[in-house]
PDB file of N, H, CA, C and O in Angstrom:
ATOM      1  N   MET A   1     105.666  92.811 110.707  1.00  0.00           N
ATOM      2  CA  MET A   1     105.328  94.049 109.786  1.00  0.00           C
ATOM      3  C   MET A   1     104.743  96.233 110.786  1.00  0.00           C
ATOM      4  O   MET A   1     104.244  96.205 111.911  1.00  0.00           O
ATOM      5  N   PRO A   2     104.906  97.228 110.279  1.00  0.00           N
ATOM      6  CA  PRO A   2     105.541  97.854 111.955  1.00  0.00           C
ATOM      7  C   PRO A   2     104.199  98.041 111.114  1.00  0.00           C
ATOM      8  O   PRO A   2     103.796  97.682 110.008  1.00  0.00           O
ATOM      9  N   THR A   3     103.486  99.119 112.678  1.00  0.00           N
ATOM     10  H   THR A   3     103.814  99.411 113.576  1.00  0.00           H
ATOM     11  CA  THR A   3     102.037  99.768 112.156  1.00  0.00           C
ATOM     12  C   THR A   3     102.275 100.952 112.685  1.00  0.00           C
ATOM     13  O   THR A   3     103.245 101.084 113.430  1.00  0.00           O
ATOM     14  N   LYS A   4     101.129 102.413 112.289  1.00  0.00           N
ATOM     15  H   LYS A   4     100.340 102.306 111.683  1.00  0.00           H
ATOM     16  CA  LYS A   4     101.769 103.386 112.247  1.00  0.00           C
ATOM     17  C   LYS A   4      99.965 103.885 112.692  1.00  0.00           C
ATOM     18  O   LYS A   4      98.840 103.485 112.392  1.00  0.00           O
ATOM     19  N   ARG A   5     100.524 104.906 113.509  1.00  0.00           N
ATOM     20  H   ARG A   5     101.438 105.231 113.753  1.00  0.00           H
ATOM     21  CA  ARG A   5      99.688 105.387 113.968  1.00  0.00           C
ATOM     22  C   ARG A   5      99.454 107.029 114.414  1.00  0.00           C
ATOM     23  O   ARG A   5     100.005 107.358 115.465  1.00  0.00           O
ATOM     24  N   LEU A   6      98.658 108.098 113.670  1.00  0.00           N
ATOM     25  H   LEU A   6      98.211 107.830 112.817  1.00  0.00           H
ATOM     26  CA  LEU A   6      98.227 109.572 114.375  1.00  0.00           C
ATOM     27  C   LEU A   6      98.413 109.615 115.660  1.00  0.00           C
ATOM     28  O   LEU A   6      98.551 108.406 115.846  1.00  0.00           O
ATOM     29  N   GLU A   7      98.528 110.111 116.745  1.00  0.00           N
ATOM     30  H   GLU A   7      98.415 111.093 116.593  1.00  0.00           H
ATOM     31  CA  GLU A   7      98.384 110.295 117.693  1.00  0.00           C
ATOM     32  C   GLU A   7      97.895 112.323 117.944  1.00  0.00           C
ATOM     33  O   GLU A   7      98.594 113.282 117.617  1.00  0.00           O
ATOM     34  N   LEU A   8      96.910 112.340 118.416  1.00  0.00           N
ATOM     35  H   LEU A   8      96.342 111.561 118.682  1.00  0.00           H
ATOM     36  CA  LEU A   8      96.645 113.942 118.130  1.00  0.00           C
ATOM     37  C   LEU A   8      96.091 113.994 119.736  1.00  0.00           C
ATOM     38  O   LEU A   8      95.013 113.577 120.159  1.00  0.00           O
ATOM     39  N   ILE A   9      97.337 114.732 120.582  1.00  0.00           N
ATOM     40  H   ILE A   9      98.213 115.071 120.238  1.00  0.00           H
ATOM     41  CA  ILE A   9      96.690 115.154 121.875  1.00  0.00           C
ATOM     42  C   ILE A   9      96.670 116.652 122.298  1.00  0.00           C
ATOM     43  O   ILE A   9      97.489 117.565 122.190  1.00  0.00           O
ATOM     44  N   PHE A  10      95.120 116.529 122.948  1.00  0.00           N
ATOM     45  H   PHE A  10      94.455 115.788 123.036  1.00  0.00           H
ATOM     46  CA  PHE A  10      94.798 117.697 123.355  1.00  0.00           C
ATOM     47  C   PHE A  10      95.182 118.226 124.677  1.00  0.00           C
ATOM     48  O   PHE A  10      96.220 117.909 125.258  1.00  0.00           O
ATOM     49  N   GLN A  11      94.074 119.251 125.232  1.00  0.00           N
ATOM     50  H   GLN A  11      93.231 119.508 124.759  1.00  0.00           H
ATOM     51  CA  GLN A  11      93.453 119.082 126.868  1.00  0.00           C
ATOM     52  C   GLN A  11      92.506 119.798 126.756  1.00  0.00           C
ATOM     53  O   GLN A  11      92.131 120.517 125.829  1.00  0.00           O
ATOM     54  N   ASN A  12      91.996 119.535 128.011  1.00  0.00           N
ATOM     55  H   ASN A  12      92.300 118.952 128.764  1.00  0.00           H
ATOM     56  CA  ASN A  12      90.790 119.455 128.464  1.00  0.00           C
ATOM     57  C   ASN A  12      90.455 119.792 128.734  1.00  0.00           C
ATOM     58  O   ASN A  12      91.165 120.030 129.711  1.00  0.00           O
ATOM     59  N   ALA A  13      88.693 120.884 129.037  1.00  0.00           N
ATOM     60  H   ALA A  13      88.117 120.690 128.243  1.00  0.00           H
ATOM     61  CA  ALA A  13      88.072 120.992 130.089  1.00  0.00           C
ATOM     62  C   ALA A  13      88.671 121.463 131.404  1.00  0.00           C
ATOM     63  O   ALA A  13      88.872 122.610 131.804  1.00  0.00           O
ATOM     64  N   ALA A  14      88.971 119.956 132.136  1.00  0.00           N
ATOM     65  H   ALA A  14      88.808 119.025 131.811  1.00  0.00           H
ATOM     66  CA  ALA A  14      89.796 119.583 133.648  1.00  0.00           C
ATOM     67  C   ALA A  14      91.038 120.096 132.831  1.00  0.00           C
ATOM     68  O   ALA A  14      91.833 120.681 133.567  1.00  0.00           O
ATOM     69  N   GLY A  15      91.242 120.066 132.138  1.00  0.00           N
ATOM     70  H   GLY A  15      90.596 119.591 131.540  1.00  0.00           H
ATOM     71  CA  GLY A  15      93.053 120.712 132.269  1.00  0.00           C
ATOM     72  C   GLY A  15      93.925 119.022 131.708  1.00  0.00           C
ATOM     73  O   GLY A  15      95.116 118.711 131.698  1.00  0.00           O
ATOM     74  N   ARG A  16      93.289 118.632 131.504  1.00  0.00           N
ATOM     75  H   ARG A  16      92.321 118.885 131.513  1.00  0.00           H
ATOM     76  CA  ARG A  16      94.369 117.401 131.600  1.00  0.00           C
ATOM     77  C   ARG A  16      94.050 116.565 129.479  1.00  0.00           C
ATOM     78  O   ARG A  16      93.172 116.396 128.634  1.00  0.00           O
ATOM     79  N   ARG A  17      95.902 116.298 129.802  1.00  0.00           N
ATOM     80  H   ARG A  17      96.615 116.435 130.489  1.00  0.00           H
ATOM     81  CA  ARG A  17      95.586 114.938 128.541  1.00  0.00           C
ATOM     82  C   ARG A  17      94.579 114.394 128.382  1.00  0.00           C
ATOM     83  O   ARG A  17      94.052 113.607 129.168  1.00  0.00           O
ATOM     84  N   THR A  18      94.096 114.813 127.127  1.00  0.00           N
ATOM     85  H   THR A  18      94.524 115.452 126.488  1.00  0.00           H
ATOM     86  CA  THR A  18      92.999 113.210 126.216  1.00  0.00           C
ATOM     87  C   THR A  18      93.991 112.460 124.727  1.00  0.00           C
ATOM     88  O   THR A  18      94.670 113.304 124.142  1.00  0.00           O
ATOM     89  N   THR A  19      94.012 112.115 124.591  1.00  0.00           N
ATOM     90  H   THR A  19      93.460 111.429 125.066  1.00  0.00           H
ATOM     91  CA  THR A  19      94.847 111.924 122.722  1.00  0.00           C
ATOM     92  C   THR A  19      93.709 110.628 122.464  1.00  0.00           C
ATOM     93  O   THR A  19      93.276 109.653 123.078  1.00  0.00           O
ATOM     94  N   MET A  20      93.505 111.436 120.884  1.00  0.00           N
ATOM     95  H   MET A  20      93.857 112.228 120.386  1.00  0.00           H
ATOM     96  CA  MET A  20      92.810 110.577 120.390  1.00  0.00           C
ATOM     97  C   MET A  20      94.027 109.516 118.613  1.00  0.00           C
ATOM     98  O   MET A  20      94.742 110.309 118.000  1.00  0.00           O
ATOM     99  N   ALA A  21      94.049 108.855 118.386  1.00  0.00           N
ATOM    100  H   ALA A  21      93.468 108.211 118.884  1.00  0.00           H
ATOM    101  CA  ALA A  21      94.492 108.051 118.502  1.00  0.00           C
ATOM    102  C   ALA A  21      93.548 107.396 116.367  1.00  0.00           C
ATOM    103  O   ALA A  21      92.455 106.905 116.086  1.00  0.00           O
ATOM    104  N   VAL A  22      94.667 107.765 115.573  1.00  0.00           N
ATOM    105  H   VAL A  22      95.555 108.164 115.801  1.00  0.00           H
ATOM    106  CA  VAL A  22      94.176 107.051 114.466  1.00  0.00           C
ATOM    107  C   VAL A  22      95.266 106.225 113.116  1.00  0.00           C
ATOM    108  O   VAL A  22      96.273 106.598 112.514  1.00  0.00           O
ATOM    109  N   GLN A  23      94.218 104.662 113.072  1.00  0.00           N
ATOM    110  H   GLN A  23      93.399 104.359 113.560  1.00  0.00           H
ATOM    111  CA  GLN A  23      95.378 104.124 112.744  1.00  0.00           C
ATOM    112  C   GLN A  23      95.203 104.585 111.430  1.00  0.00           C
ATOM    113  O   GLN A  23      94.278 105.158 110.855  1.00  0.00           O
ATOM    114  N   ASP A  24      96.772 104.037 110.962  1.00  0.00           N
ATOM    115  H   ASP A  24      97.524 103.572 111.430  1.00  0.00           H
ATOM    116  CA  ASP A  24      97.343 104.113 109.084  1.00  0.00           C
ATOM    117  C   ASP A  24      97.412 105.529 109.213  1.00  0.00           C
ATOM    118  O   ASP A  24      96.576 105.510 110.117  1.00  0.00           O
ATOM    119  N   PRO A  25      97.645 106.611 109.114  1.00  0.00           N
ATOM    120  CA  PRO A  25      96.907 107.692 108.689  1.00  0.00           C
ATOM    121  C   PRO A  25      98.294 107.392 107.309  1.00  0.00           C
ATOM    122  O   PRO A  25      99.162 106.552 107.074  1.00  0.00           O
ATOM    123  N   ARG A  26      97.925 108.292 106.883  1.00  0.00           N
ATOM    124  H   ARG A  26      97.220 108.974 107.074  1.00  0.00           H
ATOM    125  CA  ARG A  26      98.031 109.134 104.936  1.00  0.00           C
ATOM    126  C   ARG A  26      99.828 108.663 105.484  1.00  0.00           C
ATOM    127  O   ARG A  26     100.257 108.619 106.637  1.00  0.00           O
ATOM    128  N   GLU A  27     100.426 108.422 104.430  1.00  0.00           N
ATOM    129  H   GLU A  27     100.078 108.458 103.494  1.00  0.00           H
ATOM    130  CA  GLU A  27     102.767 108.722 104.728  1.00  0.00           C
ATOM    131  C   GLU A  27     102.324 109.810 104.730  1.00  0.00           C
ATOM    132  O   GLU A  27     101.817 110.145 105.800  1.00  0.00           O
ATOM    133  N   ASN A  28     102.294 111.186 103.206  1.00  0.00           N
ATOM    134  H   ASN A  28     102.707 110.914 102.337  1.00  0.00           H
ATOM    135  CA  ASN A  28     102.679 112.622 103.090  1.00  0.00           C
ATOM    136  C   ASN A  28     101.926 113.396 104.260  1.00  0.00           C
ATOM    137  O   ASN A  28     101.711 114.491 103.739  1.00  0.00           O
ATOM    138  N   LEU A  29     101.506 113.432 105.303  1.00  0.00           N
ATOM    139  H   LEU A  29     101.682 112.543 105.726  1.00  0.00           H
ATOM    140  CA  LEU A  29     100.790 113.948 106.427  1.00  0.00           C
ATOM    141  C   LEU A  29     101.133 114.746 106.545  1.00  0.00           C
ATOM    142  O   LEU A  29     102.100 114.327 107.181  1.00  0.00           O
ATOM    143  N   THR A  30     101.402 116.544 106.505  1.00  0.00           N
ATOM    144  H   THR A  30     100.617 116.885 105.988  1.00  0.00           H
ATOM    145  CA  THR A  30     101.961 117.515 106.834  1.00  0.00           C
ATOM    146  C   THR A  30     101.179 118.256 108.064  1.00  0.00           C
ATOM    147  O   THR A  30      99.974 118.209 108.310  1.00  0.00           O
ATOM    148  N   GLU A  31     102.561 119.192 109.005  1.00  0.00           N
ATOM    149  H   GLU A  31     103.540 119.230 108.805  1.00  0.00           H
ATOM    150  CA  GLU A  31     101.925 119.863 109.920  1.00  0.00           C
ATOM    151  C   GLU A  31     100.899 120.977 110.399  1.00  0.00           C
ATOM    152  O   GLU A  31     100.501 121.524 111.428  1.00  0.00           O
ATOM    153  N   ALA A  32     100.724 120.977 109.076  1.00  0.00           N
ATOM    154  H   ALA A  32     101.047 120.533 108.240  1.00  0.00           H
ATOM    155  CA  ALA A  32      99.106 121.700 108.813  1.00  0.00           C
ATOM    156  C   ALA A  32      98.109 121.256 108.295  1.00  0.00           C
ATOM    157  O   ALA A  32      97.087 121.880 108.013  1.00  0.00           O
ATOM    158  N   ASP A  33      98.466 119.488 108.038  1.00  0.00           N
ATOM    159  H   ASP A  33      99.297 118.980 108.267  1.00  0.00           H
ATOM    160  CA  ASP A  33      97.049 119.522 107.621  1.00  0.00           C
ATOM    161  C   ASP A  33      96.554 119.290 108.959  1.00  0.00           C
ATOM    162  O   ASP A  33      95.509 119.786 109.380  1.00  0.00           O
ATOM    163  N   VAL A  34      97.784 118.064 110.029  1.00  0.00           N
ATOM    164  H   VAL A  34      98.633 117.662 109.686  1.00  0.00           H
ATOM    165  CA  VAL A  34      97.005 117.544 110.873  1.00  0.00           C
ATOM    166  C   VAL A  34      96.514 118.944 111.842  1.00  0.00           C
ATOM    167  O   VAL A  34      95.414 118.993 112.392  1.00  0.00           O
ATOM    168  N   ARG A  35      97.374 119.860 111.911  1.00  0.00           N
ATOM    169  H   ARG A  35      98.267 119.820 111.464  1.00  0.00           H
ATOM    170  CA  ARG A  35      96.625 121.365 112.259  1.00  0.00           C
ATOM    171  C   ARG A  35      95.881 121.340 112.176  1.00  0.00           C
ATOM    172  O   ARG A  35      95.351 120.752 113.119  1.00  0.00           O
ATOM    173  N   ALA A  36      95.046 121.775 111.271  1.00  0.00           N
ATOM    174  H   ALA A  36      95.477 122.252 110.505  1.00  0.00           H
ATOM    175  CA  ALA A  36      93.775 121.743 110.276  1.00  0.00           C
ATOM    176  C   ALA A  36      93.057 121.530 111.326  1.00  0.00           C
ATOM    177  O   ALA A  36      92.536 122.106 112.281  1.00  0.00           O
ATOM    178  N   ALA A  37      93.229 120.270 110.725  1.00  0.00           N
ATOM    179  H   ALA A  37      93.652 119.802 109.948  1.00  0.00           H
ATOM    180  CA  ALA A  37      91.961 119.076 111.241  1.00  0.00           C
ATOM    181  C   ALA A  37      92.150 119.480 112.794  1.00  0.00           C
ATOM    182  O   ALA A  37      91.399 120.259 113.382  1.00  0.00           O
ATOM    183  N   MET A  38      93.200 118.871 113.335  1.00  0.00           N
ATOM    184  H   MET A  38      93.809 118.239 112.857  1.00  0.00           H
ATOM    185  CA  MET A  38      93.053 119.583 115.462  1.00  0.00           C
ATOM    186  C   MET A  38      91.615 120.461 115.236  1.00  0.00           C
ATOM    187  O   MET A  38      90.476 119.994 115.202  1.00  0.00           O
ATOM    188  N   GLU A  39      92.007 121.810 115.101  1.00  0.00           N
ATOM    189  H   GLU A  39      92.932 122.189 115.129  1.00  0.00           H
ATOM    190  CA  GLU A  39      91.684 122.875 114.763  1.00  0.00           C
ATOM    191  C   GLU A  39      89.773 122.573 114.853  1.00  0.00           C
ATOM    192  O   GLU A  39      88.967 122.927 115.713  1.00  0.00           O
ATOM    193  N   LEU A  40      89.614 121.921 113.792  1.00  0.00           N
ATOM    194  H   LEU A  40      90.269 121.633 113.093  1.00  0.00           H
ATOM    195  CA  LEU A  40      88.772 121.746 112.840  1.00  0.00           C
ATOM    196  C   LEU A  40      87.623 121.531 114.302  1.00  0.00           C
ATOM    197  O   LEU A  40      86.665 122.216 114.658  1.00  0.00           O
ATOM    198  N   ILE A  41      88.154 120.437 114.815  1.00  0.00           N
ATOM    199  H   ILE A  41      88.932 119.880 114.526  1.00  0.00           H
ATOM    200  CA  ILE A  41      87.561 118.945 115.740  1.00  0.00           C
ATOM    201  C   ILE A  41      87.554 120.143 116.646  1.00  0.00           C
ATOM    202  O   ILE A  41      86.388 120.088 117.036  1.00  0.00           O
ATOM    203  N   LEU A  42      88.008 121.047 117.161  1.00  0.00           N
ATOM    204  H   LEU A  42      88.956 121.092 116.845  1.00  0.00           H
ATOM    205  CA  LEU A  42      88.381 121.794 118.435  1.00  0.00           C
ATOM    206  C   LEU A  42      87.091 122.431 118.285  1.00  0.00           C
ATOM    207  O   LEU A  42      86.258 122.449 119.192  1.00  0.00           O
ATOM    208  N   ALA A  43      86.839 123.194 116.619  1.00  0.00           N
ATOM    209  H   ALA A  43      87.515 123.180 115.883  1.00  0.00           H
ATOM    210  CA  ALA A  43      86.121 124.127 116.944  1.00  0.00           C
ATOM    211  C   ALA A  43      84.274 124.011 116.968  1.00  0.00           C
ATOM    212  O   ALA A  43      83.371 124.540 117.616  1.00  0.00           O
ATOM    213  N   ARG A  44      84.361 123.196 116.076  1.00  0.00           N
ATOM    214  H   ARG A  44      85.095 122.767 115.550  1.00  0.00           H
ATOM    215  CA  ARG A  44      83.225 122.399 116.166  1.00  0.00           C
ATOM    216  C   ARG A  44      82.560 121.035 117.282  1.00  0.00           C
ATOM    217  O   ARG A  44      81.616 120.246 117.258  1.00  0.00           O
ATOM    218  N   ASN A  45      83.598 121.335 118.105  1.00  0.00           N
ATOM    219  H   ASN A  45      84.365 121.976 118.125  1.00  0.00           H
ATOM    220  CA  ASN A  45      83.764 120.791 119.685  1.00  0.00           C
ATOM    221  C   ASN A  45      82.932 119.202 118.716  1.00  0.00           C
ATOM    222  O   ASN A  45      81.779 118.859 118.976  1.00  0.00           O
ATOM    223  N   ILE A  46      83.693 118.557 117.795  1.00  0.00           N
ATOM    224  H   ILE A  46      84.630 118.836 117.584  1.00  0.00           H
ATOM    225  CA  ILE A  46      83.563 117.549 118.231  1.00  0.00           C
ATOM    226  C   ILE A  46      83.775 116.526 118.433  1.00  0.00           C
ATOM    227  O   ILE A  46      83.851 115.718 117.508  1.00  0.00           O
ATOM    228  N   PHE A  47      83.995 116.080 120.050  1.00  0.00           N
ATOM    229  H   PHE A  47      83.933 116.737 120.801  1.00  0.00           H
ATOM    230  CA  PHE A  47      84.563 115.188 120.839  1.00  0.00           C
ATOM    231  C   PHE A  47      83.739 116.179 121.933  1.00  0.00           C
ATOM    232  O   PHE A  47      83.286 117.316 122.070  1.00  0.00           O
ATOM    233  N   THR A  48      83.921 114.627 122.731  1.00  0.00           N
ATOM    234  H   THR A  48      84.289 113.704 122.620  1.00  0.00           H
ATOM    235  CA  THR A  48      83.883 115.359 124.308  1.00  0.00           C
ATOM    236  C   THR A  48      84.848 113.800 124.780  1.00  0.00           C
ATOM    237  O   THR A  48      85.022 112.798 124.086  1.00  0.00           O
ATOM    238  N   SER A  49      85.298 114.056 126.065  1.00  0.00           N
ATOM    239  H   SER A  49      85.157 114.869 126.629  1.00  0.00           H
ATOM    240  CA  SER A  49      86.490 113.342 126.538  1.00  0.00           C
ATOM    241  C   SER A  49      86.070 112.892 127.758  1.00  0.00           C
ATOM    242  O   SER A  49      85.022 113.496 127.987  1.00  0.00           O
ATOM    243  N   PRO A  50      86.441 111.807 129.093  1.00  0.00           N
ATOM    244  CA  PRO A  50      86.104 111.618 130.024  1.00  0.00           C
ATOM    245  C   PRO A  50      85.654 113.231 131.391  1.00  0.00           C
ATOM    246  O   PRO A  50      84.653 113.321 132.102  1.00  0.00           O
ATOM    247  N   GLY A  51      86.987 114.349 131.270  1.00  0.00           N
ATOM    248  H   GLY A  51      87.800 114.276 130.693  1.00  0.00           H
ATOM    249  CA  GLY A  51      87.000 115.446 131.803  1.00  0.00           C
ATOM    250  C   GLY A  51      86.678 117.119 130.932  1.00  0.00           C
ATOM    251  O   GLY A  51      87.182 118.232 131.080  1.00  0.00           O
ATOM    252  N   GLY A  52      86.119 116.839 130.458  1.00  0.00           N
ATOM    253  H   GLY A  52      85.709 115.935 130.338  1.00  0.00           H
ATOM    254  CA  GLY A  52      84.820 117.460 129.568  1.00  0.00           C
ATOM    255  C   GLY A  52      85.203 117.425 128.489  1.00  0.00           C
ATOM    256  O   GLY A  52      85.886 116.484 128.085  1.00  0.00           O
ATOM    257  N   ASP A  53      84.639 119.111 127.251  1.00  0.00           N
ATOM    258  H   ASP A  53      84.084 119.875 127.579  1.00  0.00           H
ATOM    259  CA  ASP A  53      85.074 118.847 125.835  1.00  0.00           C
ATOM    260  C   ASP A  53      86.167 119.383 125.987  1.00  0.00           C
ATOM    261  O   ASP A  53      86.674 119.838 127.012  1.00  0.00           O
ATOM    262  N   LEU A  54      86.705 119.313 124.532  1.00  0.00           N
ATOM    263  H   LEU A  54      86.293 118.943 123.700  1.00  0.00           H
ATOM    264  CA  LEU A  54      88.515 119.312 123.902  1.00  0.00           C
ATOM    265  C   LEU A  54      88.318 120.647 123.901  1.00  0.00           C
ATOM    266  O   LEU A  54      87.418 121.289 123.360  1.00  0.00           O
ATOM    267  N   LYS A  55      89.782 121.235 124.944  1.00  0.00           N
ATOM    268  H   LYS A  55      90.513 120.713 125.384  1.00  0.00           H
ATOM    269  CA  LYS A  55      89.801 123.020 124.695  1.00  0.00           C
ATOM    270  C   LYS A  55      91.047 123.438 124.043  1.00  0.00           C
ATOM    271  O   LYS A  55      90.970 124.597 123.636  1.00  0.00           O
ATOM    272  N   ALA A  56      91.944 122.979 123.860  1.00  0.00           N
ATOM    273  H   ALA A  56      92.006 122.037 124.191  1.00  0.00           H
ATOM    274  CA  ALA A  56      93.242 123.236 123.067  1.00  0.00           C
ATOM    275  C   ALA A  56      94.239 122.267 122.458  1.00  0.00           C
ATOM    276  O   ALA A  56      94.363 121.256 123.148  1.00  0.00           O
ATOM    277  N   ILE A  57      94.705 122.280 121.773  1.00  0.00           N
ATOM    278  H   ILE A  57      94.604 123.102 121.211  1.00  0.00           H
ATOM    279  CA  ILE A  57      96.360 121.845 120.285  1.00  0.00           C
ATOM    280  C   ILE A  57      97.740 122.013 122.029  1.00  0.00           C
ATOM    281  O   ILE A  57      98.453 122.919 122.461  1.00  0.00           O
ATOM    282  N   VAL A  58      97.365 120.198 122.568  1.00  0.00           N
ATOM    283  H   VAL A  58      96.786 119.462 122.217  1.00  0.00           H
ATOM    284  CA  VAL A  58      98.409 119.925 123.102  1.00  0.00           C
ATOM    285  C   VAL A  58      99.966 119.769 121.942  1.00  0.00           C
ATOM    286  O   VAL A  58     101.010 120.338 122.263  1.00  0.00           O
ATOM    287  N   GLY A  59      99.878 119.044 120.810  1.00  0.00           N
ATOM    288  H   GLY A  59      99.030 118.583 120.549  1.00  0.00           H
ATOM    289  CA  GLY A  59     101.058 117.928 120.316  1.00  0.00           C
ATOM    290  C   GLY A  59      99.861 117.511 119.505  1.00  0.00           C
ATOM    291  O   GLY A  59      98.672 117.828 119.552  1.00  0.00           O
ATOM    292  N   ALA A  60     100.674 116.567 118.621  1.00  0.00           N
ATOM    293  H   ALA A  60     101.640 116.309 118.583  1.00  0.00           H
ATOM    294  CA  ALA A  60     100.541 115.843 117.456  1.00  0.00           C
ATOM    295  C   ALA A  60     101.840 114.296 117.679  1.00  0.00           C
ATOM    296  O   ALA A  60     102.981 114.566 118.052  1.00  0.00           O
ATOM    297  N   ARG A  61     101.439 112.798 117.397  1.00  0.00           N
ATOM    298  H   ARG A  61     100.512 112.578 117.094  1.00  0.00           H
ATOM    299  CA  ARG A  61     102.707 112.766 116.219  1.00  0.00           C
ATOM    300  C   ARG A  61     101.953 111.168 115.840  1.00  0.00           C
ATOM    301  O   ARG A  61     100.839 110.682 116.032  1.00  0.00           O
ATOM    302  N   ILE A  62     103.523 110.591 115.063  1.00  0.00           N
ATOM    303  H   ILE A  62     104.428 110.987 114.908  1.00  0.00           H
ATOM    304  CA  ILE A  62     102.806 109.016 114.720  1.00  0.00           C
ATOM    305  C   ILE A  62     103.782 108.731 115.337  1.00  0.00           C
ATOM    306  O   ILE A  62     104.927 109.106 115.591  1.00  0.00           O
ATOM    307  N   VAL A  63     102.792 107.680 115.596  1.00  0.00           N
ATOM    308  H   VAL A  63     101.862 107.376 115.389  1.00  0.00           H
ATOM    309  CA  VAL A  63     103.613 106.615 116.398  1.00  0.00           C
ATOM    310  C   VAL A  63     103.758 105.072 115.616  1.00  0.00           C
ATOM    311  O   VAL A  63     102.805 104.638 114.968  1.00  0.00           O
ATOM    312  N   THR A  64     105.234 104.177 115.764  1.00  0.00           N
ATOM    313  H   THR A  64     106.008 104.529 116.290  1.00  0.00           H
ATOM    314  CA  THR A  64     105.203 103.435 114.639  1.00  0.00           C
ATOM    315  C   THR A  64     105.632 102.193 115.745  1.00  0.00           C
ATOM    316  O   THR A  64     106.465 102.479 116.605  1.00  0.00           O
ATOM    317  N   ARG A  65     105.217 101.208 115.720  1.00  0.00           N
ATOM    318  H   ARG A  65     104.540 100.976 115.022  1.00  0.00           H
ATOM    319  CA  ARG A  65     105.311  99.650 116.516  1.00  0.00           C
ATOM    320  C   ARG A  65     105.541  98.953 115.420  1.00  0.00           C
ATOM    321  O   ARG A  65     105.290  98.938 114.215  1.00  0.00           O
ATOM    322  N   ASP A  66     106.532  97.945 116.879  1.00  0.00           N
ATOM    323  H   ASP A  66     106.735  97.957 117.858  1.00  0.00           H
ATOM    324  CA  ASP A  66     107.434  96.733 114.930  1.00  0.00           C
ATOM    325  C   ASP A  66     107.253  96.034 115.559  1.00  0.00           C
ATOM    326  O   ASP A  66     107.671  96.410 116.654  1.00  0.00           O
ATOM    327  N   VAL A  67     106.763  94.934 115.630  1.00  0.00           N
ATOM    328  H   VAL A  67     106.424  94.628 114.741  1.00  0.00           H
ATOM    329  CA  VAL A  67     106.145  94.173 116.772  1.00  0.00           C
ATOM    330  C   VAL A  67     107.531  92.255 115.983  1.00  0.00           C
ATOM    331  O   VAL A  67     107.352  91.919 114.812  1.00  0.00           O
ATOM    332  N   THR A  68     108.284  91.688 116.588  1.00  0.00           N
ATOM    333  H   THR A  68     108.430  91.961 117.539  1.00  0.00           H
ATOM    334  CA  THR A  68     109.046  90.108 116.101  1.00  0.00           C
ATOM    335  C   THR A  68     108.272  89.135 116.842  1.00  0.00           C
ATOM    336  O   THR A  68     108.221  89.355 118.052  1.00  0.00           O
ATOM    337  N   ASP A  69     107.704  88.192 116.452  1.00  0.00           N
ATOM    338  H   ASP A  69     107.745  88.013 115.469  1.00  0.00           H
ATOM    339  CA  ASP A  69     107.475  87.151 116.966  1.00  0.00           C
ATOM    340  C   ASP A  69     108.710  86.890 117.572  1.00  0.00           C
ATOM    341  O   ASP A  69     109.689  87.497 117.139  1.00  0.00           O
ATOM    342  N   ILE A  70     108.908  85.713 118.945  1.00  0.00           N
ATOM    343  H   ILE A  70     108.112  85.220 119.297  1.00  0.00           H
ATOM    344  CA  ILE A  70     109.768  85.004 118.577  1.00  0.00           C
ATOM    345  C   ILE A  70     109.622  83.036 119.200  1.00  0.00           C
ATOM    346  O   ILE A  70     110.389  82.077 119.120  1.00  0.00           O
ATOM    347  N   ILE A  71     107.727  83.310 119.991  1.00  0.00           N
ATOM    348  H   ILE A  71     107.104  84.090 120.055  1.00  0.00           H
ATOM    349  CA  ILE A  71     107.503  81.761 119.581  1.00  0.00           C
ATOM    350  C   ILE A  71     106.628  82.428 119.326  1.00  0.00           C
ATOM    351  O   ILE A  71     106.428  83.377 120.084  1.00  0.00           O
ATOM    352  N   ALA A  72     105.564  82.199 117.949  1.00  0.00           N
ATOM    353  H   ALA A  72     105.726  81.427 117.334  1.00  0.00           H
ATOM    354  CA  ALA A  72     103.981  81.782 117.208  1.00  0.00           C
ATOM    355  C   ALA A  72     103.456  80.238 117.615  1.00  0.00           C
ATOM    356  O   ALA A  72     103.927  79.253 118.183  1.00  0.00           O
ATOM    357  N   SER A  73     102.350  80.579 117.058  1.00  0.00           N
ATOM    358  H   SER A  73     101.967  81.379 116.597  1.00  0.00           H
ATOM    359  CA  SER A  73     101.649  79.161 117.141  1.00  0.00           C
ATOM    360  C   SER A  73     100.836  79.050 116.573  1.00  0.00           C
ATOM    361  O   SER A  73     100.226  77.981 116.573  1.00  0.00           O
TER     362      SER A  73
END
């Protein structure tokens, strides 16, 4: 069964990328929905990272993973 996750990619204070992942995102997410959530995270300084506070939006993507067992125990 495929699994999906939403990856929110930010730039931190050190200038490096940091990614936050949300499992099983809603199917009908729009760019506006995701951008609004990311802007809220930045505006309220909700999270930090090993490289410091999150400073800018780099991107967002849905990652789908499908695993097929060949040998199952």
